[in-house]
Amino acid sequence: MTAIRFLAERPGAAHRLVLFPHAGGSASFYRAWAADRPDTEVLAVQYPGRADRLAEPLAHHMAELAAEAADGLGRLADGRPTTVAGHSMGAVVAFETVRLLEAEGHGVRRLVASASRSPLDPGHVSALGTAWDDEAAVSSLAAMGQTDPELLADPRVRAFLLPYLRADFELFQRYTYLPGPPLRCEVLAVHGDDDPHVPAARGALWRDVTTGPFAHAVLPGGHFYFTGRPPVGLFLGELEEVRAR
């Protein structure tokens, strides 16, 4: 099954936005991001082993996710300006996907790295810790405000969520950046000013992944700084406006 899900299929739209979920996330996380953007076709990536791909084996290496996404997006390439954005772990999957797309001649307009350290940052994986712990993972989900703590206390819910949360964590722990040509597209790094995982100086290191234009935005909030207010306008806006903030 293809990894690409259309959240708003708009063949006549001038732009395309492709969204990559965080660890444990699914394409439906971004459903609200497709509203009120008639000028933009909005897609999201569905990782295997969850939602409508629940019966499929979980991915165990970042390269698997990137290759599958690049294949799906390459098939859809039609010349429209495309912004590829990923949140947290999704930012690294998006980065590796854009590397593949550029190598195949399917350049994108922009990569948006949300709430993530750069893959060139030596501490980008160790910032998450080195060992998996079920209780810590559940507590982290609740603290991020993305899942009801009472729901997470239900053993049936935990039995459903924890396998792919664990797989995503271990996949990210195994990830190692392999040197190669820098990106040519624009890069925008965004994170919350109260995000313990991405200090401002670390977020700025994304500038080193590209020879193209770069901007860095710090917004109020924590790791999920955009809760209730999808920053689609920021992700798609001109970099000059970001720099002028």
PDB file of C-alpha atoms in Angstrom:
ATOM      1  CA  MET A   1       0.000   0.000   0.000  1.00  0.00           C
ATOM      2  CA  THR A   2       1.291   3.464  -0.823  1.00  0.00           C
ATOM      3  CA  ALA A   3       2.340   5.661   2.096  1.00  0.00           C
ATOM      4  CA  ILE A   4       0.725   8.832   0.739  1.00  0.00           C
ATOM      5  CA  ARG A   5      -2.704   9.977   1.951  1.00  0.00           C
ATOM      6  CA  PHE A   6      -4.578  12.907   0.417  1.00  0.00           C
ATOM      7  CA  LEU A   7      -6.054  15.059   3.186  1.00  0.00           C
ATOM      8  CA  ALA A   8      -7.303  17.562   0.602  1.00  0.00           C
ATOM      9  CA  GLU A   9      -7.034  16.443  -3.017  1.00  0.00           C
ATOM     10  CA  ARG A  10      -7.004  19.645  -5.069  1.00  0.00           C
ATOM     11  CA  PRO A  11      -5.617  18.974  -8.558  1.00  0.00           C
ATOM     12  CA  GLY A  12      -6.006  22.626  -9.531  1.00  0.00           C
ATOM     13  CA  ALA A  13      -4.202  24.000  -6.472  1.00  0.00           C
ATOM     14  CA  ALA A  14      -1.022  25.966  -7.121  1.00  0.00           C
ATOM     15  CA  HIS A  15       0.964  24.402  -4.271  1.00  0.00           C
ATOM     16  CA  ARG A  16       1.386  21.059  -2.534  1.00  0.00           C
ATOM     17  CA  LEU A  17       2.124  20.454   1.163  1.00  0.00           C
ATOM     18  CA  VAL A  18       3.336  17.019   2.319  1.00  0.00           C
ATOM     19  CA  LEU A  19       3.330  16.297   6.070  1.00  0.00           C
ATOM     20  CA  PHE A  20       5.314  13.651   7.989  1.00  0.00           C
ATOM     21  CA  PRO A  21       4.074  12.616  11.479  1.00  0.00           C
ATOM     22  CA  HIS A  22       6.035  12.396  14.712  1.00  0.00           C
ATOM     23  CA  ALA A  23       6.987   9.100  16.387  1.00  0.00           C
ATOM     24  CA  GLY A  24       3.781   7.224  17.164  1.00  0.00           C
ATOM     25  CA  GLY A  25       1.783   9.542  14.906  1.00  0.00           C
ATOM     26  CA  SER A  26      -0.335   8.867  11.843  1.00  0.00           C
ATOM     27  CA  ALA A  27      -1.523  10.787   8.797  1.00  0.00           C
ATOM     28  CA  SER A  28      -4.823  11.685  10.489  1.00  0.00           C
ATOM     29  CA  PHE A  29      -2.903  13.828  13.001  1.00  0.00           C
ATOM     30  CA  TYR A  30      -2.753  16.492  10.279  1.00  0.00           C
ATOM     31  CA  ARG A  31      -6.385  16.366   9.143  1.00  0.00           C
ATOM     32  CA  ALA A  32      -7.197  19.877  10.415  1.00  0.00           C
ATOM     33  CA  TRP A  33      -4.243  21.302   8.470  1.00  0.00           C
ATOM     34  CA  ALA A  34      -6.114  20.844   5.185  1.00  0.00           C
ATOM     35  CA  ALA A  35      -8.906  23.279   6.065  1.00  0.00           C
ATOM     36  CA  ASP A  36      -9.219  26.712   4.484  1.00  0.00           C
ATOM     37  CA  ARG A  37      -6.336  26.262   2.052  1.00  0.00           C
ATOM     38  CA  PRO A  38      -7.990  26.159  -1.396  1.00  0.00           C
ATOM     39  CA  ASP A  39      -4.677  27.112  -2.998  1.00  0.00           C
ATOM     40  CA  THR A  40      -2.841  24.101  -1.532  1.00  0.00           C
ATOM     41  CA  GLU A  41      -3.185  20.358  -1.985  1.00  0.00           C
ATOM     42  CA  VAL A  42      -2.431  18.739   1.377  1.00  0.00           C
ATOM     43  CA  LEU A  43      -1.024  15.221   1.763  1.00  0.00           C
ATOM     44  CA  ALA A  44       0.331  13.247   4.704  1.00  0.00           C
ATOM     45  CA  VAL A  45       2.524  10.180   5.002  1.00  0.00           C
ATOM     46  CA  GLN A  46       1.119   7.072   6.689  1.00  0.00           C
ATOM     47  CA  TYR A  47       3.838   4.967   8.278  1.00  0.00           C
ATOM     48  CA  PRO A  48       3.263   1.178   8.224  1.00  0.00           C
ATOM     49  CA  GLY A  49       1.839  -0.631  11.240  1.00  0.00           C
ATOM     50  CA  ARG A  50      -0.799   1.928  12.230  1.00  0.00           C
ATOM     51  CA  ALA A  51      -4.225   3.276  11.247  1.00  0.00           C
ATOM     52  CA  ASP A  52      -5.234   1.876   7.844  1.00  0.00           C
ATOM     53  CA  ARG A  53      -1.842   0.129   7.580  1.00  0.00           C
ATOM     54  CA  LEU A  54      -2.167  -1.642  10.926  1.00  0.00           C
ATOM     55  CA  ALA A  55      -1.816  -5.109   9.405  1.00  0.00           C
ATOM     56  CA  GLU A  56       1.513  -4.261   7.726  1.00  0.00           C
ATOM     57  CA  PRO A  57       4.889  -4.921   9.362  1.00  0.00           C
ATOM     58  CA  LEU A  58       6.419  -1.997  11.217  1.00  0.00           C
ATOM     59  CA  ALA A  59       9.452  -0.310   9.669  1.00  0.00           C
ATOM     60  CA  HIS A  60      12.748  -0.891  11.461  1.00  0.00           C
ATOM     61  CA  HIS A  61      15.000   1.557   9.631  1.00  0.00           C
ATOM     62  CA  MET A  62      14.621   5.214   8.689  1.00  0.00           C
ATOM     63  CA  ALA A  63      15.699   4.403   5.145  1.00  0.00           C
ATOM     64  CA  GLU A  64      12.618   2.186   4.707  1.00  0.00           C
ATOM     65  CA  LEU A  65      10.242   5.028   5.558  1.00  0.00           C
ATOM     66  CA  ALA A  66      12.112   7.535   3.396  1.00  0.00           C
ATOM     67  CA  ALA A  67      12.349   5.236   0.373  1.00  0.00           C
ATOM     68  CA  GLU A  68       8.649   4.392   0.500  1.00  0.00           C
ATOM     69  CA  ALA A  69       7.641   8.052   0.836  1.00  0.00           C
ATOM     70  CA  ALA A  70      10.010   9.159  -1.929  1.00  0.00           C
ATOM     71  CA  ASP A  71       8.617   6.517  -4.246  1.00  0.00           C
ATOM     72  CA  GLY A  72       5.045   7.639  -3.621  1.00  0.00           C
ATOM     73  CA  LEU A  73       5.836  11.324  -3.987  1.00  0.00           C
ATOM     74  CA  GLY A  74       7.957  10.733  -7.075  1.00  0.00           C
ATOM     75  CA  ARG A  75       4.968   9.102  -8.751  1.00  0.00           C
ATOM     76  CA  LEU A  76       2.848  12.155  -7.952  1.00  0.00           C
ATOM     77  CA  ALA A  77       5.413  14.755  -9.065  1.00  0.00           C
ATOM     78  CA  ASP A  78       3.770  17.160 -11.509  1.00  0.00           C
ATOM     79  CA  GLY A  79       5.935  20.270 -11.327  1.00  0.00           C
ATOM     80  CA  ARG A  80       3.924  22.069  -8.668  1.00  0.00           C
ATOM     81  CA  PRO A  81       5.934  23.811  -5.934  1.00  0.00           C
ATOM     82  CA  THR A  82       6.040  21.338  -3.052  1.00  0.00           C
ATOM     83  CA  THR A  83       6.764  21.923   0.627  1.00  0.00           C
ATOM     84  CA  VAL A  84       7.732  18.844   2.648  1.00  0.00           C
ATOM     85  CA  ALA A  85       7.310  19.233   6.408  1.00  0.00           C
ATOM     86  CA  GLY A  86       7.931  16.848   9.287  1.00  0.00           C
ATOM     87  CA  HIS A  87       7.425  17.131  13.024  1.00  0.00           C
ATOM     88  CA  SER A  88       9.922  15.719  15.536  1.00  0.00           C
ATOM     89  CA  MET A  89      11.050  12.301  14.201  1.00  0.00           C
ATOM     90  CA  GLY A  90       9.043  13.122  11.077  1.00  0.00           C
ATOM     91  CA  ALA A  91      11.430  15.974  10.294  1.00  0.00           C
ATOM     92  CA  VAL A  92      14.308  13.508   9.905  1.00  0.00           C
ATOM     93  CA  VAL A  93      12.187  11.152   7.789  1.00  0.00           C
ATOM     94  CA  ALA A  94      11.220  14.151   5.646  1.00  0.00           C
ATOM     95  CA  PHE A  95      14.881  15.180   5.328  1.00  0.00           C
ATOM     96  CA  GLU A  96      15.927  11.727   4.133  1.00  0.00           C
ATOM     97  CA  THR A  97      12.959  11.666   1.743  1.00  0.00           C
ATOM     98  CA  VAL A  98      13.925  15.007   0.211  1.00  0.00           C
ATOM     99  CA  ARG A  99      17.495  13.746  -0.230  1.00  0.00           C
ATOM    100  CA  LEU A 100      16.143  10.861  -2.285  1.00  0.00           C
ATOM    101  CA  LEU A 101      13.756  13.060  -4.257  1.00  0.00           C
ATOM    102  CA  GLU A 102      16.515  15.504  -5.188  1.00  0.00           C
ATOM    103  CA  ALA A 103      18.790  12.642  -6.217  1.00  0.00           C
ATOM    104  CA  GLU A 104      16.014  11.391  -8.515  1.00  0.00           C
ATOM    105  CA  GLY A 105      15.455  14.819 -10.065  1.00  0.00           C
ATOM    106  CA  HIS A 106      12.242  15.587  -8.177  1.00  0.00           C
ATOM    107  CA  GLY A 107      13.284  18.772  -6.430  1.00  0.00           C
ATOM    108  CA  VAL A 108      11.037  20.352  -3.806  1.00  0.00           C
ATOM    109  CA  ARG A 109      10.580  24.001  -2.919  1.00  0.00           C
ATOM    110  CA  ARG A 110      11.150  23.674   0.811  1.00  0.00           C
ATOM    111  CA  LEU A 111      11.836  21.332   3.710  1.00  0.00           C
ATOM    112  CA  VAL A 112      10.271  22.371   7.036  1.00  0.00           C
ATOM    113  CA  ALA A 113      11.892  20.797  10.099  1.00  0.00           C
ATOM    114  CA  SER A 114       9.509  21.174  13.035  1.00  0.00           C
ATOM    115  CA  ALA A 115      10.570  20.507  16.645  1.00  0.00           C
ATOM    116  CA  SER A 116      13.614  18.490  15.660  1.00  0.00           C
ATOM    117  CA  ARG A 117      17.359  18.669  15.937  1.00  0.00           C
ATOM    118  CA  SER A 118      19.337  18.554  12.731  1.00  0.00           C
ATOM    119  CA  PRO A 119      20.605  15.136  11.594  1.00  0.00           C
ATOM    120  CA  LEU A 120      24.043  16.806  11.465  1.00  0.00           C
ATOM    121  CA  ASP A 121      23.782  17.553  15.206  1.00  0.00           C
ATOM    122  CA  PRO A 122      25.805  14.848  17.027  1.00  0.00           C
ATOM    123  CA  GLY A 123      23.301  14.910  19.906  1.00  0.00           C
ATOM    124  CA  HIS A 124      20.101  14.674  17.907  1.00  0.00           C
ATOM    125  CA  VAL A 125      19.343  11.066  18.909  1.00  0.00           C
ATOM    126  CA  SER A 126      20.793  11.084  22.429  1.00  0.00           C
ATOM    127  CA  ALA A 127      18.450  13.970  23.256  1.00  0.00           C
ATOM    128  CA  LEU A 128      15.642  11.399  23.361  1.00  0.00           C
ATOM    129  CA  GLY A 129      17.439   9.074  25.774  1.00  0.00           C
ATOM    130  CA  THR A 130      19.130   5.771  25.127  1.00  0.00           C
ATOM    131  CA  ALA A 131      16.739   3.128  26.453  1.00  0.00           C
ATOM    132  CA  TRP A 132      13.079   2.403  25.829  1.00  0.00           C
ATOM    133  CA  ASP A 133      10.762   2.522  28.818  1.00  0.00           C
ATOM    134  CA  ASP A 134       7.004   1.916  28.418  1.00  0.00           C
ATOM    135  CA  GLU A 135       6.025   4.094  31.378  1.00  0.00           C
ATOM    136  CA  ALA A 136       8.270   6.956  30.262  1.00  0.00           C
ATOM    137  CA  ALA A 137       6.816   6.769  26.753  1.00  0.00           C
ATOM    138  CA  VAL A 138       3.246   6.938  28.054  1.00  0.00           C
ATOM    139  CA  SER A 139       4.136   9.816  30.384  1.00  0.00           C
ATOM    140  CA  SER A 140       5.791  11.643  27.502  1.00  0.00           C
ATOM    141  CA  LEU A 141       2.679  11.303  25.341  1.00  0.00           C
ATOM    142  CA  ALA A 142       0.500  12.669  28.118  1.00  0.00           C
ATOM    143  CA  ALA A 143       2.908  15.552  28.838  1.00  0.00           C
ATOM    144  CA  MET A 144       2.911  16.555  25.186  1.00  0.00           C
ATOM    145  CA  GLY A 145      -0.853  16.979  25.425  1.00  0.00           C
ATOM    146  CA  GLN A 146      -1.631  14.861  22.390  1.00  0.00           C
ATOM    147  CA  THR A 147      -3.332  11.953  24.187  1.00  0.00           C
ATOM    148  CA  ASP A 148      -5.814  11.894  27.071  1.00  0.00           C
ATOM    149  CA  PRO A 149      -3.997  10.600  30.212  1.00  0.00           C
ATOM    150  CA  GLU A 150      -7.107   8.643  31.243  1.00  0.00           C
ATOM    151  CA  LEU A 151      -7.127   6.945  27.861  1.00  0.00           C
ATOM    152  CA  LEU A 152      -3.468   6.036  28.235  1.00  0.00           C
ATOM    153  CA  ALA A 153      -4.240   4.368  31.566  1.00  0.00           C
ATOM    154  CA  ASP A 154      -6.444   1.826  29.769  1.00  0.00           C
ATOM    155  CA  PRO A 155      -4.401  -1.398  29.296  1.00  0.00           C
ATOM    156  CA  ARG A 156      -6.155  -2.074  25.971  1.00  0.00           C
ATOM    157  CA  VAL A 157      -5.114   1.332  24.604  1.00  0.00           C
ATOM    158  CA  ARG A 158      -1.552   0.866  25.827  1.00  0.00           C
ATOM    159  CA  ALA A 159      -1.363  -2.569  24.218  1.00  0.00           C
ATOM    160  CA  PHE A 160      -2.444  -0.985  20.942  1.00  0.00           C
ATOM    161  CA  LEU A 161      -0.144   2.072  21.036  1.00  0.00           C
ATOM    162  CA  LEU A 162       3.057   0.824  22.613  1.00  0.00           C
ATOM    163  CA  PRO A 163       4.243  -1.581  19.882  1.00  0.00           C
ATOM    164  CA  TYR A 164       4.528   1.087  17.204  1.00  0.00           C
ATOM    165  CA  LEU A 165       5.705   3.740  19.655  1.00  0.00           C
ATOM    166  CA  ARG A 166       8.491   1.357  20.662  1.00  0.00           C
ATOM    167  CA  ALA A 167       9.283   0.580  17.020  1.00  0.00           C
ATOM    168  CA  ASP A 168       9.507   4.286  16.142  1.00  0.00           C
ATOM    169  CA  PHE A 169      11.767   4.994  19.117  1.00  0.00           C
ATOM    170  CA  GLU A 170      14.093   2.138  18.245  1.00  0.00           C
ATOM    171  CA  LEU A 171      14.068   3.105  14.570  1.00  0.00           C
ATOM    172  CA  PHE A 172      15.147   6.613  15.501  1.00  0.00           C
ATOM    173  CA  GLN A 173      17.826   5.297  17.854  1.00  0.00           C
ATOM    174  CA  ARG A 174      19.293   3.256  14.991  1.00  0.00           C
ATOM    175  CA  TYR A 175      19.356   6.209  12.613  1.00  0.00           C
ATOM    176  CA  THR A 176      22.782   7.457  11.555  1.00  0.00           C
ATOM    177  CA  TYR A 177      23.273  10.307   9.132  1.00  0.00           C
ATOM    178  CA  LEU A 178      25.272   9.182   6.113  1.00  0.00           C
ATOM    179  CA  PRO A 179      27.296  11.989   4.495  1.00  0.00           C
ATOM    180  CA  GLY A 180      26.194  13.054   1.046  1.00  0.00           C
ATOM    181  CA  PRO A 181      25.490  16.124  -1.077  1.00  0.00           C
ATOM    182  CA  PRO A 182      23.655  18.890   0.797  1.00  0.00           C
ATOM    183  CA  LEU A 183      20.089  19.704  -0.136  1.00  0.00           C
ATOM    184  CA  ARG A 184      19.442  22.406  -2.708  1.00  0.00           C
ATOM    185  CA  CYS A 185      15.985  23.441  -1.505  1.00  0.00           C
ATOM    186  CA  GLU A 186      14.948  26.058   1.030  1.00  0.00           C
ATOM    187  CA  VAL A 187      14.954  24.912   4.653  1.00  0.00           C
ATOM    188  CA  LEU A 188      12.813  26.341   7.448  1.00  0.00           C
ATOM    189  CA  ALA A 189      13.438  25.178  11.030  1.00  0.00           C
ATOM    190  CA  VAL A 190      10.636  25.803  13.545  1.00  0.00           C
ATOM    191  CA  HIS A 191      10.267  24.896  17.209  1.00  0.00           C
ATOM    192  CA  GLY A 192       8.702  26.081  20.454  1.00  0.00           C
ATOM    193  CA  ASP A 193      10.572  28.295  22.891  1.00  0.00           C
ATOM    194  CA  ASP A 194       9.740  25.872  25.724  1.00  0.00           C
ATOM    195  CA  ASP A 195      10.722  22.681  23.903  1.00  0.00           C
ATOM    196  CA  PRO A 196      13.252  20.812  26.089  1.00  0.00           C
ATOM    197  CA  HIS A 197      14.372  18.678  23.142  1.00  0.00           C
ATOM    198  CA  VAL A 198      15.317  21.525  20.782  1.00  0.00           C
ATOM    199  CA  PRO A 199      17.186  24.495  22.263  1.00  0.00           C
ATOM    200  CA  ALA A 200      17.347  27.468  19.882  1.00  0.00           C
ATOM    201  CA  ALA A 201      21.036  26.979  19.093  1.00  0.00           C
ATOM    202  CA  ARG A 202      20.365  23.360  18.129  1.00  0.00           C
ATOM    203  CA  GLY A 203      17.398  24.198  15.934  1.00  0.00           C
ATOM    204  CA  ALA A 204      19.559  26.661  14.017  1.00  0.00           C
ATOM    205  CA  LEU A 205      21.923  23.848  12.981  1.00  0.00           C
ATOM    206  CA  TRP A 206      19.471  22.897  10.236  1.00  0.00           C
ATOM    207  CA  ARG A 207      21.077  25.640   8.149  1.00  0.00           C
ATOM    208  CA  ASP A 208      23.972  23.280   7.485  1.00  0.00           C
ATOM    209  CA  VAL A 209      21.885  20.687   5.602  1.00  0.00           C
ATOM    210  CA  THR A 210      21.350  22.855   2.514  1.00  0.00           C
ATOM    211  CA  THR A 211      23.040  25.211   0.099  1.00  0.00           C
ATOM    212  CA  GLY A 212      19.675  26.893  -0.400  1.00  0.00           C
ATOM    213  CA  PRO A 213      18.045  29.695   1.603  1.00  0.00           C
ATOM    214  CA  PHE A 214      17.464  29.088   5.326  1.00  0.00           C
ATOM    215  CA  ALA A 215      15.263  30.588   8.044  1.00  0.00           C
ATOM    216  CA  HIS A 216      14.690  29.722  11.703  1.00  0.00           C
ATOM    217  CA  ALA A 217      11.504  30.497  13.639  1.00  0.00           C
ATOM    218  CA  VAL A 218      10.942  30.090  17.393  1.00  0.00           C
ATOM    219  CA  LEU A 219       7.292  30.188  18.463  1.00  0.00           C
ATOM    220  CA  PRO A 220       5.638  30.223  21.905  1.00  0.00           C
ATOM    221  CA  GLY A 221       5.016  26.734  23.257  1.00  0.00           C
ATOM    222  CA  GLY A 222       6.539  23.345  23.868  1.00  0.00           C
ATOM    223  CA  HIS A 223       7.275  20.344  21.678  1.00  0.00           C
ATOM    224  CA  PHE A 224       3.779  20.541  20.166  1.00  0.00           C
ATOM    225  CA  TYR A 225       3.828  24.340  19.947  1.00  0.00           C
ATOM    226  CA  PHE A 226       1.139  24.372  17.242  1.00  0.00           C
ATOM    227  CA  THR A 227      -1.630  22.624  19.229  1.00  0.00           C
ATOM    228  CA  GLY A 228      -4.934  24.143  18.136  1.00  0.00           C
ATOM    229  CA  ARG A 229      -3.350  26.434  15.553  1.00  0.00           C
ATOM    230  CA  PRO A 230      -1.786  24.634  12.567  1.00  0.00           C
ATOM    231  CA  PRO A 231       1.051  26.889  11.285  1.00  0.00           C
ATOM    232  CA  VAL A 232       0.336  26.235   7.611  1.00  0.00           C
ATOM    233  CA  GLY A 233       0.763  29.898   6.705  1.00  0.00           C
ATOM    234  CA  LEU A 234       4.206  29.967   8.312  1.00  0.00           C
ATOM    235  CA  PHE A 235       5.274  26.716   6.645  1.00  0.00           C
ATOM    236  CA  LEU A 236       4.261  27.993   3.204  1.00  0.00           C
ATOM    237  CA  GLY A 237       5.086  31.700   3.549  1.00  0.00           C
ATOM    238  CA  GLU A 238       8.113  33.521   2.224  1.00  0.00           C
ATOM    239  CA  LEU A 239      11.349  33.021   4.159  1.00  0.00           C
ATOM    240  CA  GLU A 240      12.001  36.765   4.106  1.00  0.00           C
ATOM    241  CA  GLU A 241       8.880  37.228   6.239  1.00  0.00           C
ATOM    242  CA  VAL A 242      10.138  34.624   8.719  1.00  0.00           C
ATOM    243  CA  ARG A 243      13.496  36.371   9.018  1.00  0.00           C
ATOM    244  CA  ALA A 244      11.748  39.684   9.597  1.00  0.00           C
ATOM    245  CA  ARG A 245       9.737  38.397  12.581  1.00  0.00           C
TER     246      ARG A 245
END
